[in-house]
Amino acid sequence: MSAKPLKVLACGDVEGRFSQIFNRVSAIQKKSGPFDLLLCVGDFFGDNDTEWKDYKSGKLKVPIATLILGATNDRQASYYTEDGQEMCENVTYLGKKGTYTESSGLQIAYLSGLESSSEEGDNSHFGRKDTTGLTLPVIADTKYKGVDILITSQWPKNVQKYASAIEGIEDGDQLGSEAVAEVARLLQPRYHFAGLSGIFYERQPYRNHKVIAESSRHATRFIGLAKVGNKQKKKFLYAFNVVPLNKMESAELNKTPQDSTECPFPMSRFWSSNQIDDTDTQFFYNMSGKNKQGSKHKSDFKDGGDRKKQKKQPQATGPCWFCLGSPEVEKHLVVSVGTECYVALAKGGLVPEHVLILPIGHHQSTVSSPQDVRDEIDQYKSCLKKCFKDQGKGVVFFERNFRTQHLQIQVVPIGGSAIQEVKDTFMECAESESISLDEIPKHSDLKQIIPVGVPYFYAELPLGDKLLHRISKNFPLQFGREVLCESGVLNMPERADWKNCKISKEDETTMTADFKAMFKPYDFSLL
Ligand SMILES: *[C@@H]1O[C@H](CO)[C@@H](O)[C@H](O)[C@H]1NC(C)=O
Ligand SMILES: *[C@@H]1O[C@H](CO)[C@@H](O)[C@H](O)[C@H]1NC(C)=O
Ligand SMILES: [Zn+2]
């Protein structure tokens, strides 16, 4: 059975009428309390905040733990100094964006300020980085269940779609923010409160799943609250009981209310996940089956003889050119073999030191590889970076998880001004191909961001920048290669097509030996 519910109050814009709201809440506490929490949406401060100093000094008391949102203009911004700040006893500013977990386990997601089209936003606006920062962890988590409550300054755009009209406004379409709608769609709160509009609107609950097509999930109740103490006596205070969703049985949580509607918000671009297209178009190896070598003598290619025990590795069902145990792999290209991964010269590489990091066993992508494999990929990456750093070069790593069956991380060293230029070049090329390449935080982990099964292109640049594109339909297979051939980077347009870069097997063997010799002092697998 469910845990004991929390009693929560939500109120609309306070706009400096502090005694009005707190006296009202005190009265409610006595009459029908105790409530556990007061959530304030919209503007907490207003044009006249003269009462504030008495709350701040402790002369007047706030009767309940109160969570507030941030500024929507510069004047208000002066009150806020940091996320999570205690404004006075019992009043906490949550922050610009994030998720707050109350001691009972109740989860409250919040997004402060007005929508801005910029990346960063400012002290009264949230930018695209804020909404992505709030939703990326959710998108990455296939077991995500939702949050209990979402509070935003602004309304989500088009919330009235499929529902009753919003009373008191002519054109509901003009109200609210598209970005807030996207956040609501992704976070799937059970309750969503917003302010700023001066309107009370309790929408019919909307479903977070498609009927029949998807299994049932909990519904969202959106409630727009009017301003505290408004003359028209529109409702500005809303009381409800809620059991944190992580303490509920899913059958109970996911019960669909009678009057629920479709979700009013458009499908986010993030959810347009596509089926994996496993047509094999690997372009670094000849797929026609020539140059096959027997794999009976593993020690032929295993550098260092039988130093390491060969682990049992997952095998491809069909022939795979990259499984190290398969007869198809071109062993004369292998430069280093670890426990989980190996490094091989890229066929038709851009530069002689263009190599690939590959798992020994059959894994499709970084995201779908087990931790041991990802750890060793990181180990190879750092050895390769050291090796090239000593030559004054930086390394570009990129992976395309689209139309490949076996993970290949391309490793291309670049030097000179290209180290600075390469990020802009990636961005420009992406723009000209209409590819949305997103910068993800430097310390983020791809696995936390991309669900297994979603195709992507991912690059790590010498200065630590990480770029990610979720592939939705088509993607130029040689994109990474094309970018690196641009004038600002390697400046070798003629090598964008790998077919122009083929060399003889003898030359490949020589290049492999050269690379091995160069890499030897850095290669952890030889230590
Ligand atoms: C803060 O709120 C709690 C209830 O949540 C109340 O017991 C306490 O007295 C309040 N503090 C002040 C200074 O009023
Ligand atoms: C691949 O190998 C086949 C058979 O040996 C050969 O005819 C073909 O030209 C090669 N293709 C490429 C792209 O190297
Ligand atoms: Zn394979």
Coordinates of C-alpha atoms and ligand atoms in Angstrom, one line a residue:
M1 CA 0.0 0.0 0.0
S2 CA 1.0 3.6 -0.5
A3 CA 2.8 5.7 1.9
K4 CA 1.2 8.6 3.7
P5 CA 0.4 11.5 1.4
L6 CA 2.0 14.9 1.7
K7 CA -0.2 18.0 1.9
V8 CA 1.0 20.6 -0.5
L9 CA -0.1 24.2 -1.3
A10 CA 0.7 26.0 -4.5
C11 CA 0.2 29.7 -5.0
G12 CA 0.4 32.1 -8.0
D13 CA 2.4 35.3 -8.2
V14 CA 3.0 36.8 -4.8
E15 CA 4.4 40.0 -6.3
G16 CA 5.4 41.4 -3.0
R17 CA 2.1 40.7 -1.1
F18 CA 3.9 38.6 1.4
S19 CA 1.7 39.2 4.5
Q20 CA -1.4 38.5 2.4
I21 CA -0.2 35.1 1.3
F22 CA 1.5 34.1 4.6
N23 CA -1.4 35.2 6.8
R24 CA -3.8 33.3 4.6
V25 CA -1.6 30.2 4.8
S26 CA -1.4 30.5 8.6
A27 CA -5.2 30.5 8.7
I28 CA -5.4 27.5 6.5
Q29 CA -2.8 25.7 8.6
K30 CA -5.0 26.1 11.6
K31 CA -8.2 25.2 9.9
S32 CA -7.2 22.3 7.6
G33 CA -3.5 21.8 8.1
P34 CA -0.9 21.0 8.7
F35 CA 0.4 21.4 5.1
D36 CA 4.0 20.3 4.5
L37 CA 5.0 22.7 1.7
L38 CA 4.1 25.9 -0.1
L39 CA 5.2 26.2 -3.7
C40 CA 5.1 29.7 -5.3
V41 CA 5.0 30.1 -9.1
G42 CA 5.2 33.2 -11.2
D43 CA 6.8 36.3 -9.6
F44 CA 7.5 36.2 -5.9
F45 CA 8.8 39.8 -5.8
G46 CA 6.9 42.7 -7.3
D47 CA 7.1 46.5 -7.8
N48 CA 6.6 47.1 -4.1
D49 CA 8.5 44.8 -1.7
T50 CA 8.5 47.0 1.4
E51 CA 7.2 44.1 3.6
W52 CA 10.2 42.0 2.6
K53 CA 12.6 43.5 5.1
D54 CA 10.5 42.4 8.0
Y55 CA 10.5 38.8 6.8
K56 CA 14.2 39.0 6.2
S57 CA 14.9 40.3 9.6
G58 CA 12.7 37.7 11.2
K59 CA 10.2 40.3 12.6
L60 CA 7.5 38.6 10.5
K61 CA 7.5 34.8 10.2
V62 CA 6.9 32.5 7.3
P63 CA 4.6 29.8 8.7
I64 CA 5.5 26.9 6.3
A65 CA 8.5 25.6 4.3
T66 CA 8.2 27.7 1.1
L67 CA 9.9 27.1 -2.3
I68 CA 10.1 29.9 -4.8
L69 CA 11.2 30.5 -8.4
G70 CA 13.6 33.1 -9.7
A71 CA 13.4 36.5 -11.4
T72 CA 11.6 37.4 -14.6
N73 CA 13.1 40.9 -14.8
D74 CA 16.3 42.7 -13.8
R75 CA 14.8 44.4 -10.8
Q76 CA 13.8 41.2 -9.2
A77 CA 17.1 39.6 -10.1
S78 CA 18.9 41.7 -7.4
Y79 CA 17.2 39.6 -4.7
Y80 CA 18.7 36.4 -6.0
T81 CA 22.3 35.6 -5.5
E82 CA 22.7 31.8 -5.8
D83 CA 20.7 28.6 -6.5
G84 CA 19.4 27.0 -3.4
Q85 CA 19.6 30.3 -1.4
E86 CA 17.7 30.7 1.8
M87 CA 15.9 34.1 1.2
C88 CA 14.7 34.2 4.8
E89 CA 13.7 31.5 7.3
N90 CA 11.4 29.0 5.6
V91 CA 11.7 30.6 2.1
T92 CA 14.1 28.9 -0.3
Y93 CA 14.9 29.9 -3.8
L94 CA 15.2 26.7 -5.8
G95 CA 17.4 28.0 -8.6
K96 CA 17.2 28.5 -12.3
K97 CA 16.5 24.9 -13.2
G98 CA 16.8 21.5 -11.6
T99 CA 15.1 18.9 -9.5
Y100 CA 14.6 19.2 -5.8
T101 CA 13.9 16.1 -3.8
E102 CA 12.0 16.7 -0.6
S103 CA 12.8 14.6 2.5
S104 CA 9.7 12.4 1.9
G105 CA 11.0 11.5 -1.6
L106 CA 8.7 14.0 -3.4
Q107 CA 10.4 15.2 -6.5
I108 CA 9.9 18.8 -7.7
A109 CA 11.4 19.9 -11.0
Y110 CA 11.6 23.7 -11.6
L111 CA 12.4 26.1 -14.3
S112 CA 12.7 29.8 -13.4
G113 CA 12.4 32.9 -15.6
L114 CA 11.2 33.6 -19.1
E115 CA 12.1 31.7 -22.3
S116 CA 14.9 33.2 -24.3
S117 CA 16.1 32.0 -27.7
S118 CA 19.7 32.3 -26.6
E119 CA 21.8 29.4 -25.5
E120 CA 22.7 30.7 -22.0
G121 CA 19.8 32.9 -21.0
D122 CA 20.5 35.5 -18.3
N123 CA 19.5 36.3 -14.7
S124 CA 15.8 36.5 -15.7
H125 CA 15.7 34.2 -18.7
F126 CA 16.4 30.5 -19.2
G127 CA 18.2 29.4 -22.4
R128 CA 18.4 26.3 -24.4
K129 CA 21.3 25.1 -22.2
D130 CA 19.0 25.2 -19.2
T131 CA 16.2 23.2 -20.7
T132 CA 18.6 20.7 -22.1
G133 CA 20.3 20.4 -18.8
L134 CA 17.0 19.8 -17.2
T135 CA 15.8 17.2 -19.6
L136 CA 18.9 15.3 -20.9
P137 CA 19.2 13.1 -17.9
V138 CA 15.6 12.1 -18.3
I139 CA 15.9 11.3 -21.9
A140 CA 18.9 9.2 -21.1
D141 CA 17.1 7.1 -18.6
T142 CA 14.9 4.4 -20.1
K143 CA 13.5 3.6 -16.7
Y144 CA 12.4 7.2 -16.0
K145 CA 9.0 7.4 -14.4
G146 CA 8.3 11.1 -14.2
V147 CA 8.5 13.7 -11.5
D148 CA 5.8 14.5 -9.0
I149 CA 5.6 18.2 -9.5
L150 CA 6.9 20.7 -12.1
I151 CA 6.8 24.4 -11.3
T152 CA 7.6 27.0 -13.9
S153 CA 7.3 30.8 -14.1
Q154 CA 5.7 30.7 -17.5
W155 CA 2.8 28.6 -18.8
P156 CA 3.5 25.9 -21.5
K157 CA 2.3 27.0 -24.9
N158 CA -0.9 25.5 -26.3
V159 CA -1.8 23.7 -23.0
Q160 CA -5.5 24.2 -23.8
K161 CA -5.4 22.0 -26.9
Y162 CA -7.9 19.1 -26.6
A163 CA -9.2 20.7 -23.4
S164 CA -11.7 23.3 -22.4
A165 CA -11.0 26.9 -23.4
I166 CA -9.2 29.2 -21.1
E167 CA -11.6 31.6 -19.6
G168 CA -10.8 35.3 -19.7
I169 CA -8.5 35.4 -22.7
E170 CA -9.4 35.8 -26.3
D171 CA -6.6 33.8 -27.9
G172 CA -5.1 31.0 -25.7
D173 CA -2.6 30.3 -28.5
Q174 CA -0.6 33.4 -27.6
L175 CA 0.0 32.4 -24.1
G176 CA 3.1 30.6 -22.8
S177 CA 6.4 29.2 -23.9
E178 CA 7.2 26.5 -26.3
A179 CA 10.3 25.5 -24.3
V180 CA 8.2 25.0 -21.2
A181 CA 5.9 22.8 -23.2
E182 CA 8.8 20.7 -24.3
V183 CA 10.1 20.4 -20.8
A184 CA 6.7 19.4 -19.5
R185 CA 6.3 16.8 -22.3
L186 CA 9.7 15.3 -21.4
L187 CA 9.6 15.5 -17.7
Q188 CA 6.0 14.1 -17.4
P189 CA 5.2 15.7 -14.1
R190 CA 2.0 14.5 -12.3
Y191 CA 1.3 18.2 -11.4
H192 CA 2.5 21.2 -13.3
F193 CA 1.9 24.7 -11.9
A194 CA 2.7 28.0 -13.6
G195 CA 1.9 31.7 -13.1
L196 CA 2.5 35.1 -14.7
S197 CA -0.7 35.1 -16.7
G198 CA -3.2 36.3 -14.1
I199 CA -5.5 33.5 -14.9
F200 CA -6.7 30.5 -13.1
Y201 CA -7.0 27.4 -15.3
E202 CA -7.3 23.8 -14.2
R203 CA -6.9 21.7 -17.3
Q204 CA -8.4 18.2 -17.6
P205 CA -5.5 15.8 -17.0
Y206 CA -3.6 14.8 -20.1
R207 CA -2.1 11.4 -20.8
N208 CA 1.6 10.8 -21.1
H209 CA 1.2 7.8 -23.3
K210 CA -0.6 7.1 -26.6
V211 CA -3.7 5.0 -26.1
I212 CA -3.2 1.4 -27.2
A213 CA 0.2 2.1 -28.8
E214 CA 2.0 2.6 -25.5
S215 CA 1.6 1.1 -22.1
S216 CA -0.3 3.3 -19.6
R217 CA 1.5 6.0 -17.7
H218 CA 0.4 8.5 -15.2
A219 CA -1.5 11.6 -16.3
T220 CA -0.4 15.3 -15.9
R221 CA -2.6 17.9 -14.2
F222 CA -1.7 21.4 -15.3
I223 CA -2.9 24.2 -13.1
G224 CA -2.3 27.9 -14.0
L225 CA -2.7 30.1 -10.9
A226 CA -3.9 33.7 -10.7
K227 CA -2.0 36.4 -8.7
V228 CA -2.2 36.5 -5.0
G229 CA -5.0 38.8 -3.8
N230 CA -6.3 39.6 -7.2
K231 CA -9.4 41.9 -7.3
Q232 CA -11.4 39.5 -9.5
K233 CA -11.1 36.9 -6.9
K234 CA -9.7 34.3 -9.3
K235 CA -8.2 31.4 -7.5
F236 CA -4.5 31.8 -6.6
L237 CA -4.1 29.0 -4.0
Y238 CA -4.4 25.4 -4.7
A239 CA -4.3 22.6 -2.1
F240 CA -3.7 18.9 -2.9
N241 CA -2.4 15.7 -1.4
V242 CA 0.3 13.7 -3.1
V243 CA 2.1 10.4 -2.4
P244 CA 5.6 10.6 -4.0
L245 CA 5.5 8.5 -7.2
N246 CA 8.5 6.4 -6.1
K247 CA 6.5 5.2 -3.2
M248 CA 3.5 4.2 -5.3
E249 CA 2.5 0.9 -6.9
S250 CA 2.7 1.5 -10.7
A251 CA -0.9 0.2 -11.2
E252 CA -2.1 2.9 -8.9
L253 CA 0.2 5.6 -10.3
N254 CA -0.7 4.9 -13.8
K255 CA -4.5 4.8 -13.4
T256 CA -5.9 6.9 -16.2
P257 CA -8.4 9.5 -15.0
Q258 CA -11.9 9.4 -16.6
D259 CA -11.7 12.8 -18.2
S260 CA -8.1 12.7 -19.5
T261 CA -7.2 13.9 -22.9
E262 CA -4.3 13.4 -25.4
C263 CA -1.1 15.3 -24.5
P264 CA -1.4 18.8 -25.9
F265 CA 2.3 19.3 -26.6
P266 CA 4.0 18.3 -29.8
M267 CA 6.3 15.4 -29.8
S268 CA 9.8 16.5 -28.9
R269 CA 12.5 16.2 -31.5
F270 CA 14.4 14.2 -28.9
W271 CA 11.9 11.4 -28.9
S272 CA 12.0 10.8 -32.7
S273 CA 14.0 7.7 -32.1
N274 CA 14.4 5.6 -35.2
Q275 CA 14.8 2.0 -35.8
I276 CA 18.3 1.0 -36.2
D277 CA 19.1 0.6 -39.9
D278 CA 21.7 -2.1 -39.9
T279 CA 22.5 -2.0 -43.6
D280 CA 26.2 -2.3 -43.5
T281 CA 28.0 0.5 -45.2
Q282 CA 31.2 0.5 -43.3
F283 CA 33.6 2.5 -45.3
F284 CA 36.9 1.7 -43.9
Y285 CA 37.1 -1.9 -44.8
N286 CA 36.4 -3.7 -48.1
M287 CA 33.3 -5.7 -47.5
S288 CA 33.6 -7.9 -50.5
G289 CA 35.5 -10.6 -48.7
K290 CA 38.9 -10.5 -50.3
N291 CA 42.0 -10.5 -48.1
K292 CA 40.5 -13.0 -45.8
Q293 CA 42.9 -14.5 -43.4
G294 CA 42.5 -17.5 -41.2
S295 CA 42.2 -16.9 -37.5
K296 CA 43.5 -20.2 -36.4
H297 CA 46.6 -18.8 -35.0
K298 CA 45.5 -16.0 -32.7
S299 CA 49.0 -15.3 -31.6
D300 CA 49.9 -14.2 -35.1
F301 CA 48.3 -10.9 -34.5
K302 CA 48.2 -10.7 -30.8
D303 CA 51.0 -8.5 -30.0
G304 CA 53.0 -9.8 -27.0
G305 CA 52.0 -13.4 -27.6
D306 CA 49.9 -15.1 -25.0
R307 CA 50.5 -12.5 -22.3
K308 CA 46.8 -11.9 -21.9
K309 CA 44.1 -14.4 -21.5
Q310 CA 41.6 -14.2 -24.3
K311 CA 38.2 -13.5 -22.7
K312 CA 35.1 -15.0 -24.0
Q313 CA 33.6 -12.2 -26.2
P314 CA 30.2 -11.7 -27.7
Q315 CA 30.2 -12.8 -31.3
A316 CA 28.4 -11.4 -34.3
T317 CA 25.8 -13.7 -35.8
G318 CA 27.0 -13.0 -39.4
P319 CA 30.5 -12.2 -40.6
C320 CA 31.9 -9.1 -39.0
W321 CA 35.0 -7.2 -40.2
F322 CA 35.7 -5.8 -36.8
C323 CA 35.3 -8.7 -34.3
L324 CA 38.9 -9.5 -33.6
G325 CA 38.1 -13.2 -33.4
S326 CA 36.4 -13.3 -36.8
P327 CA 38.2 -14.5 -39.9
E328 CA 37.3 -11.4 -41.8
V329 CA 39.3 -9.0 -39.7
E330 CA 42.4 -7.6 -41.4
K331 CA 45.1 -8.4 -38.9
H332 CA 47.9 -6.7 -40.6
L333 CA 46.2 -3.4 -39.6
V334 CA 46.1 -4.1 -35.8
V335 CA 48.5 -2.0 -33.8
S336 CA 47.5 -2.8 -30.2
V337 CA 45.4 -5.4 -28.4
G338 CA 44.1 -4.9 -24.9
T339 CA 41.7 -7.0 -22.9
E340 CA 38.5 -5.6 -24.2
C341 CA 39.5 -3.4 -27.1
Y342 CA 42.0 -3.1 -29.8
V343 CA 43.4 -0.4 -32.0
A344 CA 43.8 -0.7 -35.8
L345 CA 44.9 1.5 -38.6
A346 CA 42.0 2.9 -40.5
K347 CA 41.9 1.8 -44.1
G348 CA 42.1 4.8 -46.3
G349 CA 42.9 6.9 -43.3
L350 CA 43.0 10.7 -43.6
V351 CA 46.6 10.9 -42.2
P352 CA 49.0 8.1 -41.6
E353 CA 48.2 8.1 -37.9
H354 CA 44.4 7.8 -38.4
V355 CA 43.4 4.8 -36.3
L356 CA 40.3 3.2 -34.9
I357 CA 39.5 2.0 -31.3
L358 CA 37.3 -1.1 -31.5
P359 CA 35.9 -3.6 -29.0
I360 CA 37.3 -7.1 -29.4
G361 CA 33.8 -8.5 -28.9
H362 CA 30.8 -7.6 -31.0
H363 CA 29.3 -4.4 -29.6
Q364 CA 27.4 -2.0 -31.6
S365 CA 28.1 1.4 -30.0
T366 CA 29.8 3.0 -27.0
V367 CA 26.4 3.3 -25.3
S368 CA 25.5 -0.4 -25.7
S369 CA 29.0 -1.6 -24.6
P370 CA 29.5 -2.9 -21.1
Q371 CA 31.4 -0.9 -18.6
D372 CA 34.7 -2.9 -19.0
V373 CA 34.7 -2.0 -22.7
R374 CA 34.0 1.7 -22.1
D375 CA 36.7 1.8 -19.4
E376 CA 39.3 0.4 -21.8
I377 CA 38.1 2.8 -24.6
D378 CA 38.9 5.6 -22.2
Q379 CA 42.2 4.1 -21.4
Y380 CA 43.2 3.9 -25.1
K381 CA 41.9 7.5 -25.6
S382 CA 44.1 8.8 -22.9
C383 CA 47.2 6.9 -24.1
L384 CA 46.6 8.2 -27.6
K385 CA 46.1 11.7 -26.4
K386 CA 49.5 11.6 -24.5
C387 CA 51.2 10.1 -27.5
F388 CA 50.1 12.8 -29.9
K389 CA 50.4 15.6 -27.3
D390 CA 54.1 14.9 -27.2
Q391 CA 54.1 15.6 -30.9
G392 CA 52.3 18.9 -30.4
K393 CA 49.0 17.5 -31.7
G394 CA 45.5 17.2 -30.4
V395 CA 43.1 14.3 -31.1
V396 CA 39.6 14.3 -32.6
F397 CA 37.6 11.2 -31.6
F398 CA 34.3 10.5 -33.4
E399 CA 31.8 7.7 -33.5
R400 CA 28.8 7.3 -35.8
N401 CA 26.3 4.9 -34.4
F402 CA 24.2 4.6 -37.5
R403 CA 24.4 1.9 -40.1
T404 CA 27.2 0.2 -38.4
Q405 CA 27.1 -3.1 -36.5
H406 CA 30.4 -2.9 -34.7
L407 CA 31.6 0.1 -32.7
Q408 CA 34.4 2.0 -34.3
I409 CA 35.9 5.1 -32.7
Q410 CA 37.8 7.1 -35.3
V411 CA 41.0 8.7 -33.9
V412 CA 42.5 11.5 -36.0
P413 CA 45.4 13.7 -34.7
I414 CA 45.4 17.3 -35.8
G415 CA 47.9 20.1 -35.1
G416 CA 48.5 23.8 -35.2
S417 CA 45.6 26.2 -35.5
A418 CA 43.3 23.3 -36.4
I419 CA 43.1 22.5 -32.7
Q420 CA 41.3 25.8 -32.1
E421 CA 39.4 25.8 -35.4
V422 CA 38.0 22.3 -35.4
K423 CA 35.0 23.1 -33.2
D424 CA 33.8 26.0 -35.4
T425 CA 34.3 23.9 -38.5
F426 CA 32.2 21.1 -37.0
M427 CA 29.5 23.6 -36.2
E428 CA 29.6 25.3 -39.6
C429 CA 29.5 22.0 -41.5
A430 CA 26.6 20.8 -39.4
E431 CA 24.7 24.0 -40.1
S432 CA 25.2 23.8 -43.8
E433 CA 23.9 20.2 -43.7
S434 CA 21.1 21.2 -41.4
I435 CA 22.3 18.9 -38.7
S436 CA 21.7 20.0 -35.1
L437 CA 24.9 19.4 -33.4
D438 CA 24.6 20.0 -29.6
E439 CA 27.4 20.7 -27.3
I440 CA 27.1 18.5 -24.2
P441 CA 28.7 19.3 -20.9
K442 CA 32.4 18.4 -20.9
H443 CA 32.1 16.1 -17.9
S444 CA 29.0 14.3 -19.1
D445 CA 28.9 10.7 -20.0
L446 CA 27.4 9.7 -23.3
K447 CA 25.8 6.7 -21.7
Q448 CA 23.8 9.0 -19.4
I449 CA 22.5 11.0 -22.3
I450 CA 21.7 8.6 -25.1
P451 CA 19.4 5.6 -24.6
V452 CA 20.6 2.4 -26.1
G453 CA 19.1 2.0 -29.5
V454 CA 19.1 5.6 -30.5
P455 CA 21.4 6.3 -33.5
Y456 CA 23.8 9.2 -33.0
F457 CA 27.0 11.0 -34.1
Y458 CA 29.4 11.9 -31.3
A459 CA 32.7 13.8 -31.4
E460 CA 35.2 14.7 -28.8
L461 CA 37.6 17.5 -29.7
P462 CA 41.1 18.3 -28.5
L463 CA 40.0 21.2 -26.2
G464 CA 37.6 18.9 -24.5
D465 CA 34.4 19.9 -26.3
K466 CA 31.8 17.2 -26.8
L467 CA 29.4 17.4 -29.7
L468 CA 26.4 15.2 -30.1
H469 CA 23.8 14.8 -32.8
R470 CA 20.8 12.4 -32.5
I471 CA 20.3 11.0 -35.9
S472 CA 16.7 11.0 -36.8
K473 CA 16.4 10.0 -40.4
N474 CA 19.4 10.5 -42.6
F475 CA 22.9 11.3 -41.9
P476 CA 25.8 11.8 -44.2
L477 CA 27.9 8.7 -43.5
Q478 CA 31.2 10.5 -44.0
F479 CA 30.3 13.6 -42.0
G480 CA 33.2 13.4 -39.5
R481 CA 35.6 12.8 -42.3
E482 CA 34.3 15.6 -44.4
V483 CA 34.6 18.1 -41.5
L484 CA 38.2 17.1 -40.9
C485 CA 39.1 17.6 -44.5
E486 CA 37.9 21.2 -44.4
S487 CA 40.4 24.0 -45.0
G488 CA 40.4 25.1 -41.3
V489 CA 41.4 21.6 -40.2
L490 CA 43.4 19.2 -42.3
N491 CA 42.7 21.1 -45.6
M492 CA 42.6 18.0 -47.8
P493 CA 39.3 18.1 -49.7
E494 CA 40.5 15.4 -52.1
R495 CA 40.7 12.9 -49.2
A496 CA 37.1 13.3 -48.0
D497 CA 36.3 10.3 -50.1
W498 CA 38.2 7.3 -48.6
K499 CA 38.2 5.6 -52.0
N500 CA 40.8 8.2 -53.0
C501 CA 43.0 7.1 -50.2
K502 CA 43.5 3.4 -50.8
I503 CA 47.0 2.1 -50.6
S504 CA 48.6 -1.3 -51.1
K505 CA 48.6 -3.9 -48.4
E506 CA 52.4 -3.6 -48.2
D507 CA 52.2 0.1 -47.5
E508 CA 49.5 -0.6 -44.9
T509 CA 51.7 -3.1 -43.2
T510 CA 54.6 -0.6 -43.1
M511 CA 52.3 2.1 -41.7
T512 CA 51.0 -0.3 -39.1
A513 CA 54.6 -1.1 -38.0
D514 CA 55.5 2.7 -37.9
F515 CA 52.4 3.4 -35.8
K516 CA 53.2 0.5 -33.4
A517 CA 56.8 1.8 -32.9
M518 CA 55.6 5.3 -32.3
F519 CA 52.8 4.2 -29.9
K520 CA 54.9 1.6 -28.0
P521 CA 56.0 3.9 -25.1
Y522 CA 52.4 5.0 -24.4
D523 CA 50.6 1.7 -25.0
F524 CA 49.2 0.5 -21.6
S525 CA 48.6 -2.9 -23.1
L526 CA 52.3 -3.5 -23.3
L527 CA 53.0 -2.4 -19.7
Ligands
LIG1 C1 8.9 27.3 9.4 O1 7.9 26.3 9.0 C2 7.7 25.3 10.0 C3 6.6 24.4 9.4 O2 7.0 23.9 8.1 C4 7.2 25.9 11.3 O3 7.0 24.8 12.2 C5 8.2 26.9 11.8 O4 7.7 27.5 12.9 C6 8.5 27.9 10.7 N1 9.5 28.8 11.2 C7 9.2 30.1 11.5 C8 10.3 31.0 11.9 O5 8.0 30.5 11.5
LIG2 C1 37.1 -5.0 -52.6 O1 37.6 -6.2 -53.0 C2 37.0 -6.7 -54.2 C3 37.4 -8.1 -54.4 O2 38.8 -8.3 -54.1 C4 37.5 -5.8 -55.3 O3 37.1 -6.2 -56.6 C5 37.0 -4.4 -55.0 O4 37.5 -3.5 -55.9 C6 37.4 -3.9 -53.6 N1 36.7 -2.7 -53.3 C7 37.3 -1.7 -52.8 C8 36.4 -0.5 -52.5 O5 38.4 -1.7 -52.5
ZN3 ZN 31.8 -7.4 -34.7

